[in-house]
């Protein structure tokens, strides 16, 4: 390893030898300069830890030499100690400091003084070198971390895309199975057939829920879930929960109650879909793990103003309870509080983790109080916007549709095709079928359908691309009454809705859909067409 260098400058050889002898204890290399000009030449080609510079020299004295050093970038901050026999007044010391010297030592030199001062500046130089090396190392590490971060983000995006695609591939046939099951349950069947179909439908719904959990978790992990701000009625959310979960409570012979504070406004502003997801998850768990007694979902208003309302949610059960140790890992991904629970009750272990993350995104935090064998209570607080209730809000019940609606269904899955066709037939409507986006485009050009139910993910040409081509065709043909296009998708995320809107779609229907949902959208479409 190369030694650090110290520049010593004096016009007399004996003084240079004396300086070198005094500083010989330091593990450095000395470079001697007998004039200011020589000193400047050496500093151009070498790097020095510091310099010891004589003031009185012929042609160019120490002051002039240092002034020129300070004008150069390389030696602008080089520590320089002046040594001089002229120190009769403080003016010489002040001039040296003003020129840029770090210190001024009078001759004859006291060795201990010089060595002490050189030691300080030599240590500072070596520390700076170490810091420079550390900075280079950190910059390199930072570049490596950025590369690894980009790789990790790309891997996360790829995983999210893979899970979304796999979710669609699994959910498409499952939606068909569920749709046909519900249609068959409305037909004439004996009790045994109805029971088997009912079991099949519920099993399919459980599988859909597991798939939804996996997809939601992947989106949370990738930071792709956004919280919406839309109008909703909290009582409609709880009505849906009661309608979907009460039959489970009846099967288990337990009481299921929902209590909503009367002072909560009817029109709130927030993400009702995500709120429903959290409440469904927590309430469903409470019912699943309660064998005797009751489950109560309670919503209380704890703060209210003209623009905001704070609600406190409680899901209380008299179920199996959770031990203190198990509560510590309750919200971890892919984890049950007890391994025996997985065998007895099933589940992915993702539900609570998803609920925790969604609640945090909405500005709240889930807390739990539980006693083993007594029951559990999950609680969280959320803040929502609120506004005055709109009068004469439309109610989509018993909607009558025109029987002459021209409808095209673009769906590649044969089972889903049948589900939509049968559902439309029950409404007294008929439709044409396209197996992909290309067929949909050709059929529309031929028949000019009033409404298109367009699946988002199809081979050859997907729903987004097909919609864009249809809109381009309408513009080129100057069609006055463009078709009303409804997106059919297994995903209900904000980014999907944005893509549909940007492509020119008019509405959005999530599979599996209810007959009432389809009827409502067709009613909106028929009104739009009639205008």
Short mmCIF file of C-alpha atoms in Angstrom, two decimals:
data_model
loop_
_atom_site.label_atom_id
_atom_site.label_comp_id
_atom_site.label_asym_id
_atom_site.label_seq_id
_atom_site.Cartn_x
_atom_site.Cartn_y
_atom_site.Cartn_z
CA UNK A 1 0.00 0.00 0.00
CA UNK A 2 1.30 3.43 -0.92
CA UNK A 3 2.26 5.69 1.96
CA UNK A 4 0.63 9.07 2.49
CA UNK A 5 2.80 11.99 1.35
CA UNK A 6 3.80 15.19 3.17
CA UNK A 7 5.25 18.09 1.22
CA UNK A 8 8.02 20.01 3.03
CA UNK A 9 9.16 23.29 1.45
CA UNK A 10 12.26 25.33 2.43
CA UNK A 11 15.01 26.99 0.40
CA UNK A 12 17.69 25.60 2.74
CA UNK A 13 18.65 21.92 2.56
CA UNK A 14 19.54 21.69 6.25
CA UNK A 15 16.04 22.90 7.19
CA UNK A 16 14.45 20.25 4.98
CA UNK A 17 16.59 17.56 6.63
CA UNK A 18 15.64 18.92 10.07
CA UNK A 19 11.91 18.88 9.26
CA UNK A 20 12.11 15.33 7.93
CA UNK A 21 14.01 14.19 11.03
CA UNK A 22 11.44 15.74 13.40
CA UNK A 23 8.57 14.05 11.55
CA UNK A 24 10.36 10.71 11.00
CA UNK A 25 8.09 8.92 13.50
CA UNK A 26 5.15 9.24 11.09
CA UNK A 27 4.67 6.42 8.58
CA UNK A 28 4.69 8.74 5.56
CA UNK A 29 6.69 9.59 2.45
CA UNK A 30 8.34 13.02 2.42
CA UNK A 31 8.65 15.08 -0.74
CA UNK A 32 11.18 17.92 -0.53
CA UNK A 33 10.80 21.21 -2.43
CA UNK A 34 13.49 23.90 -2.29
CA UNK A 35 11.31 26.69 -3.72
CA UNK A 36 7.71 27.80 -4.18
CA UNK A 37 7.90 26.95 -7.90
CA UNK A 38 9.03 23.38 -7.15
CA UNK A 39 6.28 23.00 -4.54
CA UNK A 40 3.63 24.00 -7.09
CA UNK A 41 5.03 21.51 -9.65
CA UNK A 42 4.90 18.64 -7.14
CA UNK A 43 1.30 19.40 -6.19
CA UNK A 44 0.28 19.12 -9.85
CA UNK A 45 1.33 15.46 -10.13
CA UNK A 46 1.02 14.10 -6.56
CA UNK A 47 -1.62 14.05 -3.83
CA UNK A 48 -0.45 15.21 -0.41
CA UNK A 49 -1.90 14.74 3.04
CA UNK A 50 -0.55 18.17 4.05
CA UNK A 51 2.35 20.60 3.56
CA UNK A 52 4.85 22.31 5.85
CA UNK A 53 5.80 25.55 4.10
CA UNK A 54 8.60 28.04 4.94
CA UNK A 55 7.52 31.68 4.67
CA UNK A 56 10.84 33.34 3.74
CA UNK A 57 12.09 32.07 0.37
CA UNK A 58 13.69 33.90 -2.59
CA UNK A 59 11.72 34.72 -5.77
CA UNK A 60 8.40 33.34 -4.39
CA UNK A 61 7.75 33.39 -0.68
CA UNK A 62 5.40 31.14 1.26
CA UNK A 63 2.49 33.58 1.15
CA UNK A 64 2.61 33.81 -2.67
CA UNK A 65 3.03 30.05 -2.99
CA UNK A 66 -0.02 29.33 -0.83
CA UNK A 67 -2.14 31.93 -2.64
CA UNK A 68 -1.46 30.10 -5.93
CA UNK A 69 -2.21 26.74 -4.29
CA UNK A 70 -5.59 28.01 -3.13
CA UNK A 71 -6.47 29.00 -6.69
CA UNK A 72 -6.13 25.40 -7.86
CA UNK A 73 -8.91 22.89 -7.35
CA UNK A 74 -6.52 20.11 -6.34
CA UNK A 75 -4.83 22.09 -3.54
CA UNK A 76 -7.62 24.45 -2.60
CA UNK A 77 -8.20 22.70 0.73
CA UNK A 78 -4.72 21.22 1.31
CA UNK A 79 -3.75 21.74 5.00
CA UNK A 80 -0.62 23.96 5.08
CA UNK A 81 1.41 24.85 8.20
CA UNK A 82 3.62 27.90 7.92
CA UNK A 83 7.06 27.88 9.63
CA UNK A 84 8.99 31.15 9.86
CA UNK A 85 11.67 33.00 11.79
CA UNK A 86 9.80 36.28 11.39
CA UNK A 87 7.13 36.40 14.04
CA UNK A 88 7.90 39.67 15.77
CA UNK A 89 4.24 40.71 15.54
CA UNK A 90 0.82 39.13 15.17
CA UNK A 91 0.61 40.64 11.68
CA UNK A 92 2.69 37.80 10.22
CA UNK A 93 0.43 35.19 11.84
CA UNK A 94 -2.74 37.01 10.72
CA UNK A 95 -1.41 37.29 7.15
CA UNK A 96 -0.61 33.57 7.14
CA UNK A 97 -4.09 32.64 8.32
CA UNK A 98 -5.70 35.03 5.83
CA UNK A 99 -3.66 33.47 3.03
CA UNK A 100 -5.11 30.08 3.91
CA UNK A 101 -2.67 28.43 6.33
CA UNK A 102 -4.12 26.17 9.03
CA UNK A 103 -1.39 27.14 11.52
CA UNK A 104 1.77 29.24 12.01
CA UNK A 105 4.84 27.86 13.88
CA UNK A 106 7.82 30.13 14.68
CA UNK A 107 11.46 29.10 14.27
CA UNK A 108 13.36 27.64 15.98
CA UNK A 109 10.80 24.84 15.79
CA UNK A 110 9.85 22.98 18.95
CA UNK A 111 9.63 19.35 17.68
CA UNK A 112 6.77 18.33 19.97
CA UNK A 113 4.65 21.28 18.79
CA UNK A 114 5.20 20.51 15.12
CA UNK A 115 4.62 16.79 15.59
CA UNK A 116 1.40 17.45 17.51
CA UNK A 117 -0.04 19.69 14.81
CA UNK A 118 1.05 17.40 11.95
CA UNK A 119 -0.52 14.43 13.77
CA UNK A 120 -3.90 16.17 13.90
CA UNK A 121 -4.02 17.03 10.20
CA UNK A 122 -2.59 13.68 9.12
CA UNK A 123 -5.35 11.88 11.07
CA UNK A 124 -7.98 14.12 9.50
CA UNK A 125 -6.65 13.33 6.03
CA UNK A 126 -6.70 9.58 6.68
CA UNK A 127 -10.22 9.77 8.07
CA UNK A 128 -11.33 11.66 4.97
CA UNK A 129 -9.78 8.99 2.76
CA UNK A 130 -11.67 6.32 4.68
CA UNK A 131 -14.87 8.29 4.30
CA UNK A 132 -14.26 8.66 0.56
CA UNK A 133 -13.75 4.90 0.26
CA UNK A 134 -16.87 4.31 2.31
CA UNK A 135 -18.82 6.72 0.10
CA UNK A 136 -17.68 4.87 -3.03
CA UNK A 137 -18.65 1.58 -1.40
CA UNK A 138 -22.06 2.92 -0.37
CA UNK A 139 -22.71 4.34 -3.84
CA UNK A 140 -21.89 0.96 -5.34
CA UNK A 141 -24.11 -0.80 -2.82
CA UNK A 142 -26.87 1.71 -3.50
CA UNK A 143 -26.65 0.96 -7.23
CA UNK A 144 -26.81 -2.77 -6.47
CA UNK A 145 -29.80 -2.22 -4.17
CA UNK A 146 -31.60 -0.21 -6.86
CA UNK A 147 -31.02 -3.03 -9.33
CA UNK A 148 -32.27 -5.62 -6.80
CA UNK A 149 -35.25 -3.39 -5.94
CA UNK A 150 -36.18 -3.11 -9.62
CA UNK A 151 -35.86 -6.87 -10.00
CA UNK A 152 -38.05 -7.44 -6.93
CA UNK A 153 -40.68 -4.98 -8.20
CA UNK A 154 -40.68 -6.64 -11.60
CA UNK A 155 -41.01 -10.06 -9.95
CA UNK A 156 -43.92 -8.75 -7.86
CA UNK A 157 -45.61 -7.33 -10.96
CA UNK A 158 -45.10 -10.62 -12.80
CA UNK A 159 -46.48 -12.57 -9.86
CA UNK A 160 -49.47 -10.26 -9.59
CA UNK A 161 -50.17 -10.58 -13.32
CA UNK A 162 -49.77 -14.36 -13.15
CA UNK A 163 -52.17 -14.62 -10.20
CA UNK A 164 -54.68 -12.34 -11.92
CA UNK A 165 -54.57 -14.45 -15.11
CA UNK A 166 -54.76 -17.71 -13.19
CA UNK A 167 -57.62 -16.30 -11.14
CA UNK A 168 -59.51 -15.54 -14.36
CA UNK A 169 -58.82 -18.99 -15.77
CA UNK A 170 -60.10 -20.65 -12.59
CA UNK A 171 -63.00 -18.30 -11.95
CA UNK A 172 -64.40 -18.43 -15.48
CA UNK A 173 -65.43 -22.10 -15.26
CA UNK A 174 -66.40 -21.66 -11.60
CA UNK A 175 -68.68 -18.76 -12.52
CA UNK A 176 -70.29 -20.99 -15.11
CA UNK A 177 -70.80 -23.76 -12.56
CA UNK A 178 -72.30 -21.36 -10.02
CA UNK A 179 -74.51 -19.69 -12.60
CA UNK A 180 -75.91 -22.96 -13.89
CA UNK A 181 -76.37 -24.25 -10.35
CA UNK A 182 -78.48 -21.23 -9.43
CA UNK A 183 -80.52 -21.53 -12.62
CA UNK A 184 -81.10 -25.25 -12.03
CA UNK A 185 -82.15 -24.57 -8.44
CA UNK A 186 -85.01 -22.47 -9.85
CA UNK A 187 -86.21 -25.36 -12.02
CA UNK A 188 -88.35 -28.35 -11.03
CA UNK A 189 -86.14 -30.74 -9.05
CA UNK A 190 -86.74 -33.29 -6.36
CA UNK A 191 -85.43 -32.63 -2.85
CA UNK A 192 -82.35 -34.82 -3.27
CA UNK A 193 -81.32 -33.07 -6.49
CA UNK A 194 -81.81 -29.65 -4.92
CA UNK A 195 -79.71 -30.65 -1.93
CA UNK A 196 -76.85 -31.86 -4.15
CA UNK A 197 -77.00 -28.70 -6.26
CA UNK A 198 -77.05 -26.56 -3.14
CA UNK A 199 -73.91 -28.27 -1.83
CA UNK A 200 -72.24 -27.83 -5.21
CA UNK A 201 -73.12 -24.13 -5.29
CA UNK A 202 -71.83 -23.51 -1.78
CA UNK A 203 -68.60 -25.41 -2.50
CA UNK A 204 -68.10 -23.30 -5.59
CA UNK A 205 -68.68 -20.12 -3.62
CA UNK A 206 -66.09 -21.25 -1.06
CA UNK A 207 -63.58 -21.89 -3.83
CA UNK A 208 -64.30 -18.48 -5.38
CA UNK A 209 -63.67 -16.89 -1.99
CA UNK A 210 -60.29 -18.65 -1.66
CA UNK A 211 -59.33 -17.45 -5.15
CA UNK A 212 -60.44 -13.92 -4.28
CA UNK A 213 -58.33 -13.99 -1.11
CA UNK A 214 -55.22 -15.04 -3.01
CA UNK A 215 -55.74 -12.37 -5.67
CA UNK A 216 -56.48 -9.66 -3.09
CA UNK A 217 -53.40 -10.55 -1.08
CA UNK A 218 -51.20 -10.40 -4.18
CA UNK A 219 -52.60 -6.96 -5.04
CA UNK A 220 -52.09 -5.69 -1.49
CA UNK A 221 -48.52 -7.01 -1.56
CA UNK A 222 -47.92 -5.22 -4.87
CA UNK A 223 -49.49 -1.99 -3.56
CA UNK A 224 -52.17 -2.05 -6.26
CA UNK A 225 -55.28 -1.69 -4.10
CA UNK A 226 -56.74 1.81 -3.95
CA UNK A 227 -59.52 3.01 -1.69
CA UNK A 228 -62.49 4.55 -3.51
CA UNK A 229 -64.60 7.48 -2.38
CA UNK A 230 -68.19 6.77 -3.46
CA UNK A 231 -71.68 7.31 -2.00
CA UNK A 232 -73.17 4.39 -0.07
CA UNK A 233 -75.67 3.48 2.62
CA UNK A 234 -74.21 1.52 5.53
CA UNK A 235 -77.56 -0.21 6.06
CA UNK A 236 -77.49 -1.66 2.54
CA UNK A 237 -74.03 -3.05 3.31
CA UNK A 238 -75.28 -4.72 6.50
CA UNK A 239 -78.45 -5.98 4.75
CA UNK A 240 -76.26 -7.75 2.20
CA UNK A 241 -74.11 -9.27 4.93
CA UNK A 242 -77.17 -10.49 6.84
CA UNK A 243 -78.72 -11.94 3.67
CA UNK A 244 -75.54 -13.84 2.75
CA UNK A 245 -74.53 -15.08 6.22
CA UNK A 246 -77.76 -15.61 8.13
CA UNK A 247 -78.35 -19.05 6.59
CA UNK A 248 -74.99 -20.18 7.99
CA UNK A 249 -76.02 -19.03 11.46
CA UNK A 250 -79.34 -20.87 11.10
CA UNK A 251 -77.49 -24.04 10.09
CA UNK A 252 -75.29 -23.80 13.20
CA UNK A 253 -78.34 -22.97 15.35
CA UNK A 254 -76.83 -19.73 16.67
CA UNK A 255 -78.26 -16.23 16.82
CA UNK A 256 -76.94 -13.68 14.33
CA UNK A 257 -77.70 -10.01 14.97
CA UNK A 258 -76.72 -6.75 13.30
CA UNK A 259 -77.11 -3.52 15.27
CA UNK A 260 -76.70 -0.19 13.44
CA UNK A 261 -76.79 3.09 15.36
CA UNK A 262 -79.87 5.09 14.31
CA UNK A 263 -78.00 8.40 14.14
CA UNK A 264 -75.65 7.18 11.38
CA UNK A 265 -76.48 9.17 8.18
CA UNK A 266 -77.91 7.24 5.25
CA UNK A 267 -75.50 8.75 2.73
CA UNK A 268 -71.86 8.06 3.56
CA UNK A 269 -68.81 8.55 1.34
CA UNK A 270 -66.13 5.86 1.28
CA UNK A 271 -65.25 2.45 -0.12
CA UNK A 272 -68.31 0.29 0.59
CA UNK A 273 -66.85 -2.62 -1.40
CA UNK A 274 -63.74 -2.85 0.81
CA UNK A 275 -65.75 -2.21 3.97
CA UNK A 276 -68.11 -5.02 3.01
CA UNK A 277 -65.10 -7.27 2.36
CA UNK A 278 -63.69 -6.67 5.86
CA UNK A 279 -67.06 -7.04 7.63
CA UNK A 280 -67.94 -10.18 5.63
CA UNK A 281 -64.60 -11.74 6.49
CA UNK A 282 -64.72 -10.99 10.22
CA UNK A 283 -68.41 -11.88 10.57
CA UNK A 284 -68.08 -15.06 8.54
CA UNK A 285 -65.15 -16.13 10.75
CA UNK A 286 -67.18 -15.37 13.87
CA UNK A 287 -70.05 -17.58 12.66
CA UNK A 288 -67.67 -20.31 11.51
CA UNK A 289 -65.93 -20.53 14.88
CA UNK A 290 -69.10 -20.27 17.02
CA UNK A 291 -70.92 -23.48 17.89
CA UNK A 292 -73.28 -22.14 20.56
CA UNK A 293 -74.65 -18.74 21.50
CA UNK A 294 -74.57 -15.72 19.21
CA UNK A 295 -72.67 -13.47 16.81
CA UNK A 296 -73.33 -9.73 16.81
CA UNK A 297 -72.15 -7.13 14.31
CA UNK A 298 -72.49 -3.71 15.91
CA UNK A 299 -71.87 -0.31 14.29
CA UNK A 300 -71.92 2.76 16.53
CA UNK A 301 -71.46 6.43 15.69
CA UNK A 302 -68.83 7.91 18.02
CA UNK A 303 -68.33 11.27 16.28
CA UNK A 304 -70.47 13.19 13.81
CA UNK A 305 -70.28 16.49 11.95
CA UNK A 306 -71.84 17.90 8.79
CA UNK A 307 -69.05 16.51 6.61
CA UNK A 308 -67.64 13.51 8.49
CA UNK A 309 -68.68 10.66 10.72
CA UNK A 310 -66.54 8.23 12.75
CA UNK A 311 -67.95 4.72 13.13
CA UNK A 312 -66.85 2.03 15.58
CA UNK A 313 -67.32 -1.53 14.31
CA UNK A 314 -67.53 -4.53 16.64
CA UNK A 315 -67.90 -8.19 15.69
CA UNK A 316 -68.53 -10.16 18.88
CA UNK A 317 -69.04 -13.91 19.19
CA UNK A 318 -69.39 -16.59 21.86
CA UNK A 319 -67.19 -19.01 19.95
CA UNK A 320 -64.03 -21.02 20.61
CA UNK A 321 -61.94 -17.96 21.51
CA UNK A 322 -58.23 -17.37 20.91
CA UNK A 323 -55.36 -17.89 23.36
CA UNK A 324 -52.94 -15.04 24.16
CA UNK A 325 -50.09 -16.79 22.31
CA UNK A 326 -52.25 -17.43 19.27
CA UNK A 327 -53.36 -13.78 19.14
CA UNK A 328 -49.73 -12.74 18.46
CA UNK A 329 -49.74 -14.49 15.06
CA UNK A 330 -53.42 -13.96 14.29
CA UNK A 331 -52.94 -11.49 11.41
CA UNK A 332 -49.96 -13.19 9.76
CA UNK A 333 -50.35 -14.36 6.18
CA UNK A 334 -51.13 -18.05 5.55
CA UNK A 335 -51.40 -18.63 9.31
CA UNK A 336 -54.17 -20.01 11.50
CA UNK A 337 -54.11 -19.34 15.23
CA UNK A 338 -54.06 -23.11 15.77
CA UNK A 339 -53.02 -25.76 13.24
CA UNK A 340 -55.94 -27.96 14.31
CA UNK A 341 -58.31 -25.18 13.16
CA UNK A 342 -57.19 -25.69 9.56
CA UNK A 343 -58.16 -29.34 9.72
CA UNK A 344 -61.51 -28.72 11.41
CA UNK A 345 -62.65 -25.44 9.81
CA UNK A 346 -60.50 -25.01 6.68
CA UNK A 347 -59.42 -21.70 5.19
CA UNK A 348 -56.30 -20.16 3.65
CA UNK A 349 -55.22 -18.08 6.64
CA UNK A 350 -55.32 -14.99 4.38
CA UNK A 351 -58.64 -13.48 5.40
CA UNK A 352 -57.53 -11.72 8.56
CA UNK A 353 -54.28 -10.51 6.98
CA UNK A 354 -56.26 -9.01 4.07
CA UNK A 355 -58.80 -7.45 6.47
CA UNK A 356 -55.99 -5.93 8.54
CA UNK A 357 -54.31 -4.40 5.47
CA UNK A 358 -57.54 -3.04 3.98
CA UNK A 359 -58.53 -1.52 7.33
CA UNK A 360 -55.13 0.19 7.54
CA UNK A 361 -55.53 1.53 3.98
CA UNK A 362 -58.87 2.99 5.07
CA UNK A 363 -57.24 4.69 8.06
CA UNK A 364 -58.13 2.23 10.84
CA UNK A 365 -56.61 -0.57 12.88
CA UNK A 366 -58.16 -3.87 13.93
CA UNK A 367 -57.78 -4.85 17.57
CA UNK A 368 -58.91 -8.11 19.15
CA UNK A 369 -59.94 -9.14 22.63
CA UNK A 370 -60.50 -12.83 23.21
CA UNK A 371 -60.59 -15.51 25.87
CA UNK A 372 -60.14 -19.17 25.03
CA UNK A 373 -63.45 -21.03 25.28
CA UNK A 374 -65.44 -17.83 25.94
CA UNK A 375 -65.44 -15.88 22.69
CA UNK A 376 -63.78 -13.10 20.68
CA UNK A 377 -64.38 -9.46 19.87
CA UNK A 378 -62.82 -7.77 16.82
CA UNK A 379 -63.00 -3.97 16.77
CA UNK A 380 -61.91 -1.11 14.51
CA UNK A 381 -62.77 2.54 13.89
CA UNK A 382 -63.14 4.20 10.48
CA UNK A 383 -63.90 7.73 9.36
CA UNK A 384 -66.24 8.42 6.42
CA UNK A 385 -67.52 11.47 4.63
CA UNK A 386 -71.26 12.15 4.72
CA UNK A 387 -73.78 14.39 2.97
CA UNK A 388 -77.48 15.09 2.81
CA UNK A 389 -79.67 12.35 1.41
CA UNK A 390 -80.68 12.69 -2.25
CA UNK A 391 -84.40 12.53 -2.81
CA UNK A 392 -86.10 10.34 -5.38
CA UNK A 393 -83.16 7.95 -5.70
CA UNK A 394 -83.95 5.30 -8.37
CA UNK A 395 -84.91 1.87 -7.12
CA UNK A 396 -84.17 -0.99 -9.52
CA UNK A 397 -86.81 -3.49 -8.54
CA UNK A 398 -89.28 -5.33 -10.82
CA UNK A 399 -87.81 -3.54 -13.83
CA UNK A 400 -89.61 -4.18 -17.11
CA UNK A 401 -87.34 -4.39 -20.14
CA UNK A 402 -88.24 -3.89 -23.82
CA UNK A 403 -88.58 -7.33 -25.42
CA UNK A 404 -87.04 -6.17 -28.70
CA UNK A 405 -83.60 -5.28 -27.32
CA UNK A 406 -80.83 -6.35 -29.72
CA UNK A 407 -78.12 -7.90 -27.57
CA UNK A 408 -74.73 -9.42 -28.41
CA UNK A 409 -72.85 -11.54 -25.85
CA UNK A 410 -69.06 -11.78 -26.46
CA UNK A 411 -67.85 -14.64 -24.24
CA UNK A 412 -65.33 -17.39 -25.03
CA UNK A 413 -66.34 -19.80 -22.23
CA UNK A 414 -69.22 -22.09 -23.40
CA UNK A 415 -70.63 -22.50 -19.90
CA UNK A 416 -70.66 -18.78 -19.27
CA UNK A 417 -72.31 -18.30 -22.66
CA UNK A 418 -75.09 -20.63 -21.55
CA UNK A 419 -75.47 -18.90 -18.17
CA UNK A 420 -75.89 -15.46 -19.78
CA UNK A 421 -78.21 -16.82 -22.49
CA UNK A 422 -80.48 -18.57 -19.98
CA UNK A 423 -80.51 -15.53 -17.68
CA UNK A 424 -81.53 -13.29 -20.60
CA UNK A 425 -84.17 -15.85 -21.65
CA UNK A 426 -85.69 -15.71 -18.15
CA UNK A 427 -86.05 -11.95 -18.72
CA UNK A 428 -87.78 -12.58 -22.03
CA UNK A 429 -84.77 -11.54 -24.11
CA UNK A 430 -82.67 -13.19 -26.82
CA UNK A 431 -79.07 -12.63 -27.88
CA UNK A 432 -76.39 -13.40 -30.44
CA UNK A 433 -73.17 -15.11 -29.29
CA UNK A 434 -69.58 -14.23 -30.28
CA UNK A 435 -66.76 -16.56 -29.18
CA UNK A 436 -64.08 -13.85 -29.27
CA UNK A 437 -63.48 -10.18 -29.96
CA UNK A 438 -63.03 -10.66 -33.71
CA UNK A 439 -66.42 -12.39 -34.03
CA UNK A 440 -67.99 -9.69 -31.86
CA UNK A 441 -66.69 -6.98 -34.18
CA UNK A 442 -67.93 -8.77 -37.32
CA UNK A 443 -71.38 -9.53 -35.84
CA UNK A 444 -71.79 -5.96 -34.67
CA UNK A 445 -70.87 -4.58 -38.09
CA UNK A 446 -73.52 -6.87 -39.58
CA UNK A 447 -76.40 -6.49 -37.07
CA UNK A 448 -75.64 -3.20 -35.24
CA UNK A 449 -76.65 -4.52 -31.81
CA UNK A 450 -77.97 -2.02 -29.28
CA UNK A 451 -76.17 -3.67 -26.35
CA UNK A 452 -72.97 -5.74 -26.13
CA UNK A 453 -72.06 -7.76 -23.03
CA UNK A 454 -68.28 -7.94 -23.55
CA UNK A 455 -66.01 -10.35 -21.64
CA UNK A 456 -62.72 -8.64 -20.75
CA UNK A 457 -60.44 -11.62 -21.33
CA UNK A 458 -60.90 -13.51 -24.59
CA UNK A 459 -58.53 -15.19 -27.05
CA UNK A 460 -57.59 -13.62 -30.40
CA UNK A 461 -58.92 -10.17 -29.42
CA UNK A 462 -59.73 -9.25 -25.81
CA UNK A 463 -62.67 -7.12 -24.67
CA UNK A 464 -60.71 -3.88 -24.38
CA UNK A 465 -59.24 -4.15 -27.89
CA UNK A 466 -62.58 -5.24 -29.38
CA UNK A 467 -64.33 -2.25 -27.79
CA UNK A 468 -61.73 0.15 -29.16
CA UNK A 469 -62.18 -1.27 -32.68
CA UNK A 470 -65.98 -1.04 -32.40
CA UNK A 471 -65.76 2.61 -31.30
CA UNK A 472 -63.39 3.36 -34.21
CA UNK A 473 -65.82 1.70 -36.62
CA UNK A 474 -68.72 3.76 -35.25
CA UNK A 475 -66.75 6.96 -35.75
CA UNK A 476 -65.74 6.02 -39.30
CA UNK A 477 -69.36 5.14 -40.16
CA UNK A 478 -70.70 8.24 -38.32
CA UNK A 479 -73.19 6.10 -36.38
CA UNK A 480 -75.55 8.37 -34.42
CA UNK A 481 -76.60 5.74 -31.86
CA UNK A 482 -73.45 3.87 -30.68
CA UNK A 483 -73.90 0.51 -29.02
CA UNK A 484 -74.04 0.32 -25.21
CA UNK A 485 -71.08 -1.85 -24.15
CA UNK A 486 -70.99 -3.54 -20.74
CA UNK A 487 -67.75 -5.10 -19.49
CA UNK A 488 -68.01 -8.62 -18.04
CA UNK A 489 -65.09 -9.50 -15.78
CA UNK A 490 -64.16 -11.64 -12.81
CA UNK A 491 -62.17 -8.73 -11.34
CA UNK A 492 -63.73 -5.63 -9.78
CA UNK A 493 -60.68 -3.46 -9.17
CA UNK A 494 -60.37 0.25 -9.83
CA UNK A 495 -57.72 -0.18 -12.54
CA UNK A 496 -60.03 -2.55 -14.49
CA UNK A 497 -62.87 -0.01 -14.37
CA UNK A 498 -60.52 2.73 -15.57
CA UNK A 499 -59.39 0.59 -18.53
CA UNK A 500 -63.02 -0.10 -19.46
CA UNK A 501 -63.94 3.58 -19.35
CA UNK A 502 -60.87 4.61 -21.35
CA UNK A 503 -61.69 2.01 -24.01
CA UNK A 504 -65.21 3.40 -24.41
CA UNK A 505 -67.26 0.96 -22.35
CA UNK A 506 -70.44 2.26 -20.71
CA UNK A 507 -70.75 0.02 -17.69
CA UNK A 508 -69.15 -2.74 -15.67
CA UNK A 509 -70.60 -6.07 -14.44
CA UNK A 510 -68.67 -8.38 -12.14
CA UNK A 511 -69.03 -12.16 -12.57
CA UNK A 512 -70.75 -14.08 -11.11
CA UNK A 513 -73.57 -11.56 -11.39
CA UNK A 514 -77.10 -11.69 -10.07
CA UNK A 515 -80.11 -11.47 -12.34
CA UNK A 516 -81.06 -8.22 -10.58
CA UNK A 517 -77.64 -6.72 -11.39
CA UNK A 518 -77.95 -7.60 -15.08
CA UNK A 519 -81.54 -6.37 -15.19
CA UNK A 520 -80.48 -3.05 -13.63
CA UNK A 521 -77.72 -2.51 -16.20
CA UNK A 522 -79.96 -3.48 -19.12
CA UNK A 523 -82.54 -1.00 -17.84
CA UNK A 524 -79.90 1.74 -17.75
CA UNK A 525 -78.78 0.76 -21.25
CA UNK A 526 -82.34 0.79 -22.66
CA UNK A 527 -82.97 4.25 -21.17
CA UNK A 528 -79.72 5.50 -22.69
CA UNK A 529 -80.70 4.07 -26.08
CA UNK A 530 -84.16 5.66 -25.91
CA UNK A 531 -82.77 9.15 -25.30
#
